[in-house]
mmCIF file of C-alpha atoms and ligand atoms in Angstrom:
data_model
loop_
_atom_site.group_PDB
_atom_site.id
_atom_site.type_symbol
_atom_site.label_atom_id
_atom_site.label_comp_id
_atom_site.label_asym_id
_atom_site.label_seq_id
_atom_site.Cartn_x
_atom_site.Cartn_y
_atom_site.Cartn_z
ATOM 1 C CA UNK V 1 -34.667 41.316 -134.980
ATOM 2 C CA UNK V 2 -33.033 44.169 -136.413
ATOM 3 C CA UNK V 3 -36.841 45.660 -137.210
ATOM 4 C CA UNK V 4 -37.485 44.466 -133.971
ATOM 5 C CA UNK V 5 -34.786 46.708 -132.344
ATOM 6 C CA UNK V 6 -36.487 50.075 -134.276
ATOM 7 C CA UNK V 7 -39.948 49.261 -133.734
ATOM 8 C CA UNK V 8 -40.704 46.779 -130.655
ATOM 9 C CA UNK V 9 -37.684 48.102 -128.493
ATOM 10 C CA UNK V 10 -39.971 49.661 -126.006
ATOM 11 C CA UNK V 11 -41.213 47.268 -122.685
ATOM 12 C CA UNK V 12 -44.018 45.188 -123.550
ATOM 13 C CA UNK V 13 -46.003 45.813 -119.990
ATOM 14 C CA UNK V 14 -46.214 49.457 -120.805
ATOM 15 C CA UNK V 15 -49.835 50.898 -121.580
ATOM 16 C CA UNK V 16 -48.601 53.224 -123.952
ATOM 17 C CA UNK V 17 -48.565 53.249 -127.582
ATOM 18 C CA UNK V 18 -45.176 51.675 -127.938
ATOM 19 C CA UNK V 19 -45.426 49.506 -125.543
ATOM 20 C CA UNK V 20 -48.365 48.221 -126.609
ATOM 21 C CA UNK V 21 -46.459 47.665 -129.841
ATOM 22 C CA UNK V 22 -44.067 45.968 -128.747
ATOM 23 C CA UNK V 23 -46.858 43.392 -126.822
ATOM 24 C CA UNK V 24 -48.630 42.862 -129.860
ATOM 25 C CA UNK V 25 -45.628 41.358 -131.492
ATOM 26 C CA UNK V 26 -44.498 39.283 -128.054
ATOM 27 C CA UNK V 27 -47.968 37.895 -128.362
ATOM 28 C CA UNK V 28 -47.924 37.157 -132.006
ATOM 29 C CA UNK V 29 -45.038 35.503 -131.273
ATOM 30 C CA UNK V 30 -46.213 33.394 -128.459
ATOM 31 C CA UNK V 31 -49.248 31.963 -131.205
ATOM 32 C CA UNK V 32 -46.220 30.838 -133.542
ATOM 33 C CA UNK V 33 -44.628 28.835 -131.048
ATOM 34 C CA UNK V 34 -47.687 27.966 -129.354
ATOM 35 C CA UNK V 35 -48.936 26.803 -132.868
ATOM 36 C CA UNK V 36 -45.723 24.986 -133.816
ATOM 37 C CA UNK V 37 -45.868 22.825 -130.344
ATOM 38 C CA UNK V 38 -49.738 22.426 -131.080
ATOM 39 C CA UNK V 39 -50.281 24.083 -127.979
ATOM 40 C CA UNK V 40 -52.570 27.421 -127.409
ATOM 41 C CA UNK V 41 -50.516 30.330 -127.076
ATOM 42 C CA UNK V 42 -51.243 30.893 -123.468
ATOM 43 C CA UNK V 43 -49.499 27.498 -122.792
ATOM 44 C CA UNK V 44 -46.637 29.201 -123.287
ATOM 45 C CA UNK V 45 -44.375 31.367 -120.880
ATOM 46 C CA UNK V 46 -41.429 33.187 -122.491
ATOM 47 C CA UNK V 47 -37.816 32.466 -120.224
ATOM 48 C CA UNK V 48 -34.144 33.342 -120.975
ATOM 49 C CA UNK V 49 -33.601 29.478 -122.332
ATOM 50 C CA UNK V 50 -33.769 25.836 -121.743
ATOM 51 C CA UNK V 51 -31.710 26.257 -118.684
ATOM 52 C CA UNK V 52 -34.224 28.402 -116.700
ATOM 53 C CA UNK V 53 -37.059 26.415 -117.765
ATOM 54 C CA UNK V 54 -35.731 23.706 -116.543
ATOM 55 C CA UNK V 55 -34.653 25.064 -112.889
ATOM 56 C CA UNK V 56 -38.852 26.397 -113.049
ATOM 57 C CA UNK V 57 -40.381 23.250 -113.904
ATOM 58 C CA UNK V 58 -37.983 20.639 -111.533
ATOM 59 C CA UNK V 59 -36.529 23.198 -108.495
ATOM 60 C CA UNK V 60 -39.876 23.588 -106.614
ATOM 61 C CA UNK V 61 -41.109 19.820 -107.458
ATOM 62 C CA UNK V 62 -43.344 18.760 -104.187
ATOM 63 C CA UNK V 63 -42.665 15.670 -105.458
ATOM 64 C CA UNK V 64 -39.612 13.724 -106.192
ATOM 65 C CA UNK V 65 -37.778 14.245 -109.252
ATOM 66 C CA UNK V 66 -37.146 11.263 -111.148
ATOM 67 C CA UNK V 67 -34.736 12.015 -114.448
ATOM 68 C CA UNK V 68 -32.837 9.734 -116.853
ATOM 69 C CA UNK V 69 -29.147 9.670 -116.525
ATOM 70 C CA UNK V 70 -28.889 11.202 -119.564
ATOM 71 C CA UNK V 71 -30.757 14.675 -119.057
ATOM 72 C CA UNK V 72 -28.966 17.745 -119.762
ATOM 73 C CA UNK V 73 -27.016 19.068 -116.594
ATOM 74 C CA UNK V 74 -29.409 21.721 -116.183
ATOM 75 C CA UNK V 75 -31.905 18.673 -115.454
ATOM 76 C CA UNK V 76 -29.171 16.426 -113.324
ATOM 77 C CA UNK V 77 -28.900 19.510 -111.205
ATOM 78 C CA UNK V 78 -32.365 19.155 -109.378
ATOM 79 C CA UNK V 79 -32.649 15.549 -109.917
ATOM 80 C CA UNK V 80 -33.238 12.762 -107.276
ATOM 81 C CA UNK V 81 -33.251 9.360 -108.884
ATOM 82 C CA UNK V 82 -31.948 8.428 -112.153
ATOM 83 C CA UNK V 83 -33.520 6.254 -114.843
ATOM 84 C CA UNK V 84 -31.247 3.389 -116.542
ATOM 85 C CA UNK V 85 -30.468 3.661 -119.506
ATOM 86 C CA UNK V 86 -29.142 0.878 -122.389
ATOM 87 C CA UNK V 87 -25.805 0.748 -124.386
ATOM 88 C CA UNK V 88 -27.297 3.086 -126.678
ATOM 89 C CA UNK V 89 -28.515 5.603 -124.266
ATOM 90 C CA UNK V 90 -32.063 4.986 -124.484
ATOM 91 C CA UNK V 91 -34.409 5.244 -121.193
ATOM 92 C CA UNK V 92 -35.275 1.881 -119.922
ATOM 93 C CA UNK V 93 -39.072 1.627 -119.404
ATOM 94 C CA UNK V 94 -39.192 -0.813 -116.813
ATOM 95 C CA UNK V 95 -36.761 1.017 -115.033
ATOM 96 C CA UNK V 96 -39.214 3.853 -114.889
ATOM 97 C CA UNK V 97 -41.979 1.682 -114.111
ATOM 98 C CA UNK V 98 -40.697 0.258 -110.803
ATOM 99 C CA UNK V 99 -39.460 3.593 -109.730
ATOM 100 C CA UNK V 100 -42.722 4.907 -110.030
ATOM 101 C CA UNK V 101 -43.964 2.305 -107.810
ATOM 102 C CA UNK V 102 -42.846 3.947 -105.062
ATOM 103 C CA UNK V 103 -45.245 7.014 -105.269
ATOM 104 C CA UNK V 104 -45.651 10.305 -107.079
ATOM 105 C CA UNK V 105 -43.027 11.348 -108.804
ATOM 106 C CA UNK V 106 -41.904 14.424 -110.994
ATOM 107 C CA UNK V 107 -40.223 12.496 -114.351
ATOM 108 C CA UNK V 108 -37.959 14.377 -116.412
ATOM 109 C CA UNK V 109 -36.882 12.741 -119.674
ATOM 110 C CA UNK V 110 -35.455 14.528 -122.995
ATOM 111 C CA UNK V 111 -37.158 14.270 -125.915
ATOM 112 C CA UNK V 112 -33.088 13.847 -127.887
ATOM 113 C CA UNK V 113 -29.603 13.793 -126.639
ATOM 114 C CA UNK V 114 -27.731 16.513 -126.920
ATOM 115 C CA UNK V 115 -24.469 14.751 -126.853
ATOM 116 C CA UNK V 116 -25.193 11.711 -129.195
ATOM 117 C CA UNK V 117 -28.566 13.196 -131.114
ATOM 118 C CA UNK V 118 -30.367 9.873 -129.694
ATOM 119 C CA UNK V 119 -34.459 10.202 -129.593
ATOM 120 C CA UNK V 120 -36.047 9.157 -126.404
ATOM 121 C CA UNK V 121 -39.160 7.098 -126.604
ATOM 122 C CA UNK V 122 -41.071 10.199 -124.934
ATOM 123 C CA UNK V 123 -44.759 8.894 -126.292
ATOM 124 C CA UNK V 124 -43.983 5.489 -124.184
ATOM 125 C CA UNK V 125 -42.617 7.846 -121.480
ATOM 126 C CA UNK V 126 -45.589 9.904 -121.247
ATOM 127 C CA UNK V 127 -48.348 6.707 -121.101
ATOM 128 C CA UNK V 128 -46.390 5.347 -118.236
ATOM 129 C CA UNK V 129 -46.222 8.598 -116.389
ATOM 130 C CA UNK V 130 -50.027 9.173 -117.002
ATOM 131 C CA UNK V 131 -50.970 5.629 -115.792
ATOM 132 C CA UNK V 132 -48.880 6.503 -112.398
ATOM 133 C CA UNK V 133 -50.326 9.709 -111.798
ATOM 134 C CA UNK V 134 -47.059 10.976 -112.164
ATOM 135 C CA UNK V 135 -46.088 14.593 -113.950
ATOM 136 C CA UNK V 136 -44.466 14.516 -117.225
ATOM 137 C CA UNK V 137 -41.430 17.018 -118.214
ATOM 138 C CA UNK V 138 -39.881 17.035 -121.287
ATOM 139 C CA UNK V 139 -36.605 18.482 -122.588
ATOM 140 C CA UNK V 140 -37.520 19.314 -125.926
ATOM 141 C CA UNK V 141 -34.316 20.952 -126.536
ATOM 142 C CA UNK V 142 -32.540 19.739 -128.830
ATOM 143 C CA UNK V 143 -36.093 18.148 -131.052
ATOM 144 C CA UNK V 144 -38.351 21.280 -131.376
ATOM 145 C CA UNK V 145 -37.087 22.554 -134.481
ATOM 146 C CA UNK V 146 -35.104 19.694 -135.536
ATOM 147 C CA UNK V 147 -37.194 16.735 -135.448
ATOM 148 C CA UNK V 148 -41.305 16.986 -136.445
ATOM 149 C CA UNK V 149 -42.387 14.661 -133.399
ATOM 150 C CA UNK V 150 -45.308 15.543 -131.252
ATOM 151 C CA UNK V 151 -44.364 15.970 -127.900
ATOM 152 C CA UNK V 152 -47.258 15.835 -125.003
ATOM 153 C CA UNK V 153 -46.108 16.677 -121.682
ATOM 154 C CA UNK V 154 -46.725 18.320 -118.868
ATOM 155 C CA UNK V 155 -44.174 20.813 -119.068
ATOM 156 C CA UNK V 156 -42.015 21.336 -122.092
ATOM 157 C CA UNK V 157 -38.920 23.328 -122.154
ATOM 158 C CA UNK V 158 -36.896 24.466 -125.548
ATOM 159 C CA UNK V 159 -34.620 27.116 -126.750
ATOM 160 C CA UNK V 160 -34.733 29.187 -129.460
ATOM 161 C CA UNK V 161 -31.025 28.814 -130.268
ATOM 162 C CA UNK V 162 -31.234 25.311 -131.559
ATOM 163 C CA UNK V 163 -32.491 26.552 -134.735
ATOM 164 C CA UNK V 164 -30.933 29.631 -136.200
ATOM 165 C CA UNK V 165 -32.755 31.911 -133.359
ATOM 166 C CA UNK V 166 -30.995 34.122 -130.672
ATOM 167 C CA UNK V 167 -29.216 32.840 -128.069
ATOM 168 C CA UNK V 168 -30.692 33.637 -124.275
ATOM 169 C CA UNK V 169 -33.955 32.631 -124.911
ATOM 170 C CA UNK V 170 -36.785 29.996 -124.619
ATOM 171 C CA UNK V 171 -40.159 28.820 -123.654
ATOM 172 C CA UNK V 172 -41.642 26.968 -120.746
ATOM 173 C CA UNK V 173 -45.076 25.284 -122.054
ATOM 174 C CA UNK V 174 -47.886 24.328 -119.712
ATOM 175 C CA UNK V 175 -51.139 24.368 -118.848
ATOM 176 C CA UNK V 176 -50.981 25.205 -115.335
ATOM 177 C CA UNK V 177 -47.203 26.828 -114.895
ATOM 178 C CA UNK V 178 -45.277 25.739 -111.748
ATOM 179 C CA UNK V 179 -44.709 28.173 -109.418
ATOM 180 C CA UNK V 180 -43.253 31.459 -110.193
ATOM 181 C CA UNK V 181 -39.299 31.001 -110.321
ATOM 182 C CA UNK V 182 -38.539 33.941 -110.366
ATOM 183 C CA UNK V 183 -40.282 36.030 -108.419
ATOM 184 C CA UNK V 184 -41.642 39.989 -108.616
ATOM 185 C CA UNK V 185 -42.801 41.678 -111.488
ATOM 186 C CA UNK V 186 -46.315 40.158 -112.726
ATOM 187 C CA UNK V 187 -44.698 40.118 -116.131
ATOM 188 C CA UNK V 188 -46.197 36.666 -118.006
ATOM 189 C CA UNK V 189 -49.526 36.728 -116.255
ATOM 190 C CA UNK V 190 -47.958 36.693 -113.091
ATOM 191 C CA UNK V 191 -46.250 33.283 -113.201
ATOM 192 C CA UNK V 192 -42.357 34.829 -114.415
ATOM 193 C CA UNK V 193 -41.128 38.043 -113.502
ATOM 194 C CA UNK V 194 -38.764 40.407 -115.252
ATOM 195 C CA UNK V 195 -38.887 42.539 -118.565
ATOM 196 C CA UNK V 196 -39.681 40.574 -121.590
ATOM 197 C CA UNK V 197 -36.471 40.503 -124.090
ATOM 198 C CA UNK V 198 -39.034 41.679 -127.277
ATOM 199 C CA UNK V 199 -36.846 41.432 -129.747
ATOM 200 C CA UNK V 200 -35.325 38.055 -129.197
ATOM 201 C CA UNK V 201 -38.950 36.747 -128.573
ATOM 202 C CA UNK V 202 -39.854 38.162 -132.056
ATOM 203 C CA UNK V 203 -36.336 36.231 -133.907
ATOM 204 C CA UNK V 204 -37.433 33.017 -131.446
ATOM 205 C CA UNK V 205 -40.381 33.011 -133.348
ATOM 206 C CA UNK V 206 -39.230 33.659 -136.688
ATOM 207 C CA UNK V 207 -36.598 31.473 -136.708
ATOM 208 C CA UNK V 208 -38.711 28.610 -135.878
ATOM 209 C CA UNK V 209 -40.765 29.564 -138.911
ATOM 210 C CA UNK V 210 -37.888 29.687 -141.184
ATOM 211 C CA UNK V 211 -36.355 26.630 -140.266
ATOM 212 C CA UNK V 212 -36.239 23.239 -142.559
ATOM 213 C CA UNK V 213 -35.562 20.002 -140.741
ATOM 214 C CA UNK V 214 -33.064 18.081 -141.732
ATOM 215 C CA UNK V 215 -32.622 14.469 -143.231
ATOM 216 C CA UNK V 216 -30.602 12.410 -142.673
ATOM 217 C CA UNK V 217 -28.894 11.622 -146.022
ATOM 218 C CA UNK V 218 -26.069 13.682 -145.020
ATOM 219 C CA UNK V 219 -25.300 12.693 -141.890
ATOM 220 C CA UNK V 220 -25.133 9.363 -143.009
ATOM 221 C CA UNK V 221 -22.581 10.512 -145.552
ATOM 222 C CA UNK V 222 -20.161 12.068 -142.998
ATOM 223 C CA UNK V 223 -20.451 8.790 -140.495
ATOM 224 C CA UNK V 224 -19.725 6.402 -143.323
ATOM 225 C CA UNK V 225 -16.583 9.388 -143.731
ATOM 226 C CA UNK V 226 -15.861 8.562 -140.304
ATOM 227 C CA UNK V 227 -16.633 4.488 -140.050
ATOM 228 C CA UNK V 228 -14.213 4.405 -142.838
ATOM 229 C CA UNK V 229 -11.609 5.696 -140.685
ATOM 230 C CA UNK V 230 -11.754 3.461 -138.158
ATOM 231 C CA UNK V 231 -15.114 5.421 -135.986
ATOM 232 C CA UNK V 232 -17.726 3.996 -133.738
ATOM 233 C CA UNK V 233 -20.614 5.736 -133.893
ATOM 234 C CA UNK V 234 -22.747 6.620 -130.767
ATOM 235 C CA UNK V 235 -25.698 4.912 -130.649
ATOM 236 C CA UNK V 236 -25.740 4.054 -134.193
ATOM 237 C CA UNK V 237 -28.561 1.778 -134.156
ATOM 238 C CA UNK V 238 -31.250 3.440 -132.034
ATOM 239 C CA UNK V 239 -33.604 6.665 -133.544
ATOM 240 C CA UNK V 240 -31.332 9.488 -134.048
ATOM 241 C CA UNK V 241 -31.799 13.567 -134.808
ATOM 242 C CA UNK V 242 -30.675 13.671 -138.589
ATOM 243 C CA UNK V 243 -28.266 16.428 -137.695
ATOM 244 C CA UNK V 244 -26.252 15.223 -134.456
ATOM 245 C CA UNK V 245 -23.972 12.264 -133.831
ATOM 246 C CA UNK V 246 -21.133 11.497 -131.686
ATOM 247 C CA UNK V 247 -18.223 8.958 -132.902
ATOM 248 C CA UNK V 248 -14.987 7.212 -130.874
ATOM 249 C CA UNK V 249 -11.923 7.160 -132.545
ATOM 250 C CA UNK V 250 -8.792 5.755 -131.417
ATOM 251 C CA UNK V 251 -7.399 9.336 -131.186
ATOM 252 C CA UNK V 252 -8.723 11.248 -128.271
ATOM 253 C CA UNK V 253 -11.695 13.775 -129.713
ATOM 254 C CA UNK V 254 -10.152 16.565 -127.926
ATOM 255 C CA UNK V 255 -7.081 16.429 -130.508
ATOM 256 C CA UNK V 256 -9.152 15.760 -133.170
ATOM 257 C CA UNK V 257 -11.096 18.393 -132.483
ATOM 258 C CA UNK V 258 -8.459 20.890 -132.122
ATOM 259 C CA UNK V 259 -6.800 19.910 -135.159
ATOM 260 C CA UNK V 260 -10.324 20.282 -136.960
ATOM 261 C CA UNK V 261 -10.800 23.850 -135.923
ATOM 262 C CA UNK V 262 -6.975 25.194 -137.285
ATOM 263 C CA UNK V 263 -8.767 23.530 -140.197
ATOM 264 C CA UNK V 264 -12.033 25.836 -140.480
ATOM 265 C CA UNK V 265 -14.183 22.770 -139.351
ATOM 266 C CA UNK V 266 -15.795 23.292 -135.661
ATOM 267 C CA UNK V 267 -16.577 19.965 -134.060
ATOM 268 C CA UNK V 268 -17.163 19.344 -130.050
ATOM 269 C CA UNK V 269 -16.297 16.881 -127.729
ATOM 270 C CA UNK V 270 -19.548 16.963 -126.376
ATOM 271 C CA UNK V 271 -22.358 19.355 -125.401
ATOM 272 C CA UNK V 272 -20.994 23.521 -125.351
ATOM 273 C CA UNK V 273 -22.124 23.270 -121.824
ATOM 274 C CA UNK V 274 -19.179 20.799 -120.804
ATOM 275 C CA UNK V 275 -16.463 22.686 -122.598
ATOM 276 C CA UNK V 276 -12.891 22.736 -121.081
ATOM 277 C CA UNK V 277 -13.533 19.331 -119.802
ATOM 278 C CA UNK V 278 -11.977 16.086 -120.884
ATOM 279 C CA UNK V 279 -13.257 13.519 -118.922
ATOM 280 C CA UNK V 280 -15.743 11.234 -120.177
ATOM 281 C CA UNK V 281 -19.519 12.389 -120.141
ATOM 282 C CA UNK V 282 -21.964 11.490 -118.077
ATOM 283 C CA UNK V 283 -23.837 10.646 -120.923
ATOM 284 C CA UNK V 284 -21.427 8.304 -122.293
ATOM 285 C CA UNK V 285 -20.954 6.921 -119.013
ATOM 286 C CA UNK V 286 -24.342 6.141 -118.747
ATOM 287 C CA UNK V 287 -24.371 4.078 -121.936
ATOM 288 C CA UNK V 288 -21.021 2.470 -120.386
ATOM 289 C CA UNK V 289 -18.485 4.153 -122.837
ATOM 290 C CA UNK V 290 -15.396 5.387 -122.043
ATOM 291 C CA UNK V 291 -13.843 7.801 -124.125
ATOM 292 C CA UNK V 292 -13.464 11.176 -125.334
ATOM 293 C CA UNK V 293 -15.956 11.313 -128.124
ATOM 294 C CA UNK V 294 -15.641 14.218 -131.580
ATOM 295 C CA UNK V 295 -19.591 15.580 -131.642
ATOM 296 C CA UNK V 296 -20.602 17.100 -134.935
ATOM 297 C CA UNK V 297 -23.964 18.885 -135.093
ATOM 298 C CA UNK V 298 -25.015 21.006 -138.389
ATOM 299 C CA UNK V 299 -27.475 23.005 -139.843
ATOM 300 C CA UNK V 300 -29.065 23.139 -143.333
ATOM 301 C CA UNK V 301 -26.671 25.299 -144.545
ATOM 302 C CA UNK V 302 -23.684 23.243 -143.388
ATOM 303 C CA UNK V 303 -24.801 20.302 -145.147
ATOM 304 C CA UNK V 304 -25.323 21.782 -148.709
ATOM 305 C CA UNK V 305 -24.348 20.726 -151.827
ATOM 306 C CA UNK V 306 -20.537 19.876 -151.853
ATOM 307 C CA UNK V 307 -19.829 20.838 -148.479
ATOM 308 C CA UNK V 308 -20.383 17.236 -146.792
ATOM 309 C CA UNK V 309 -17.856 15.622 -149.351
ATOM 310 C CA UNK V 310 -15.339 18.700 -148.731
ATOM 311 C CA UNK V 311 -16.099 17.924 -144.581
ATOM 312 C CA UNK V 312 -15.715 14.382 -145.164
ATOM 313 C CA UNK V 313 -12.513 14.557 -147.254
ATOM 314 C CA UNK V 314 -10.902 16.960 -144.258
ATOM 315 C CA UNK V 315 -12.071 14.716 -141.316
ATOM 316 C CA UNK V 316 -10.621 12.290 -143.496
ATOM 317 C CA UNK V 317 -7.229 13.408 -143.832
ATOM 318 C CA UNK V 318 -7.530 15.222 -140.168
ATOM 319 C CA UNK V 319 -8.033 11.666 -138.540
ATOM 320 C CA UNK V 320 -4.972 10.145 -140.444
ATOM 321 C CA UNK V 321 -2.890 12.632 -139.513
ATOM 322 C CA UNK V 322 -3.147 12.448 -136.082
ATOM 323 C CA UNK V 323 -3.042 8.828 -136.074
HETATM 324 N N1 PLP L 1 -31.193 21.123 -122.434
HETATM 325 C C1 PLP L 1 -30.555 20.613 -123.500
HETATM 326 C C2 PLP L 1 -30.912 19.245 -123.981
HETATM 327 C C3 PLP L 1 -29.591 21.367 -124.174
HETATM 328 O O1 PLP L 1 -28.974 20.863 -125.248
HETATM 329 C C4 PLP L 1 -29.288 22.680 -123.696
HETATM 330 C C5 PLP L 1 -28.278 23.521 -124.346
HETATM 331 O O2 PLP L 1 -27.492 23.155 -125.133
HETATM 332 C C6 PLP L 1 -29.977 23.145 -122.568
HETATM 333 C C7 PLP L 1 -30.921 22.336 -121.969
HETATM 334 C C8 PLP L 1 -29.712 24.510 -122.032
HETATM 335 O O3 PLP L 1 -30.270 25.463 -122.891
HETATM 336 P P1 PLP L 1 -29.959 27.007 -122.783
HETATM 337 O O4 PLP L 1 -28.580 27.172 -123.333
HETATM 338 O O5 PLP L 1 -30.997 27.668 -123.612
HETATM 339 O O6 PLP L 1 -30.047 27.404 -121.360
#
């Protein structure tokens, strides 16, 4: 990005020489994304983040739009029905069956949890949506990058800082975009308006090169940490990102959490989005839980070598001395 800054700073819709520059990288870009979603690179449609490519796909739905009670709150937000879920958080099928019933519908279901890490069963999701005649979106933000699953949708939405990329952008994939959001410029072949962010576009793209998924060795290291100490974890049982879980303890996660960070360890209570707020989830509500929840998430580096026992050992000791 810093290269980027030197050499691609100029506005990619210019004619001239550095603009020009500056496109040729947005569009190489755009083939490494399109490539890593198995999608060709005019599928894609560059947006500040997961947020605004949500608001695109589900605002101007002629059609009703039918989400899982789970979705992200940038999803809930233009939602009209909600999809059961079970204990574990998982869409319930025949739930989305029946509702579909009723006529078309725009469905919205994540492709993982951003609170508990929990896959959806998005293959299952998609058949049933297909069968309907209904339209497909999927949340891919918190899989693409993390977990190698092919996603086939409609309309996909991700974000770039989910894996080591910058924060404040994203990508909308489709084949035929929904109508233009936002509205003006004919920046991205007329379908999004406004001056394309090069240089984050380039780092989206090379961070999604440069990223290694994760196992789930270590994760499993740090809940049996936690299950030792008394924790329930999330959704334990049910297909699970290898680098996300949530776990109940009989302290409240907001101390626990607290007490982690003056200890160099920084935990959640839940999704970034929902900071400042102590009340239980909707998510966890959903699954019928009650409870403030700790929420770790990592990346490869945080899970290296020693560092999961030395995490472990302090979550350890953190946990007993707030008991
Ligand atoms: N959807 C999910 C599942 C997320 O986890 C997030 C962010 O954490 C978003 C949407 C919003 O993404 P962005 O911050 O890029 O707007």
């Amino acid at each position: 990005m810093s290269e980027a800054m030197r050499h691609a700073w100029a506005n990619p819709s210019s004619p001239h020489v550095l603009g020009q520059a500056a496109c040729a990288q947005v569009e190489h870009s755009r083939r490494i994304i399109g490539d890593q979603l198995g999608v060709p690179a005019k599928w894609v449609y560059f947006t500040s983040g997961a947020t605004e490519g949500n608001a695109w796909v589900l605002s101007g739905s002629a059609h009703p739009v039918v989400a899982s009670a789970v979705e992200h709150p940038s999803v809930l937000a233009w939602s009209d029905e909600h999809i059961a879920v079970n204990e574990g958080g998982v869409v319930d099928l025949a739930d989305l069956e029946t509702r579909l019933e009723a006529g078309p519908a725009l469905v919205s279901v994540m492709a993982a949890n951003n609170e508990t890490g929990i896959l959806q069963p998005i293959e299952e999701v998609a058949e049933i949506c297909a069968k309907h005649g209904a339209l497909f979106h999927c949340d891919a933000t918190q899989a693409f990058g993390r977990y190698p699953a092919p996603i086939k949708a409609d309309f996909i939405t991700v974000s770039a800082h989910k894996f080591g990329g910058p924060r404040g952008v994203g990508a909308m994939i489709a084949k035929t975009p929904p109508r233009a959001l936002l509205q003006g410029g004919k920046q991205e072949r007329g379908a999004r308006a406004g001056t394309l962010n090069a240089p984050a576009i380039i780092g989206f793209a090379e961070a999604i090169q440069e990223h290694r998924c994760w196992t789930s060795g270590e994760r499993d290291k740090l809940e049996a940490f936690c299950v030792k100490r008394g924790g329930r974890i999330i959704g334990k049982d049910h297909d699970r990102l290898p680098n996300t879980f949530a776990v109940l303890f009989d302290i409240p996660g907001d101390l626990l959490v607290t007490a982690l960070d003056l200890n160099g360890i920084q935990a959640s209570t839940g999704s970034a989005c929902a900071s400042g707020s102590t009340a239980t989830s909707h998510v966890l509500e959903a699954c019928g839980i009650t409870g403030i929840p700790v929420r770790f998430s990592f990346g490869p580096e945080s899970l290296a070598g020693p560092a999961i026992d030395a995490l472990g050992q302090a979550l350890d000791n953190m946990v007993e001395t707030c008991v």
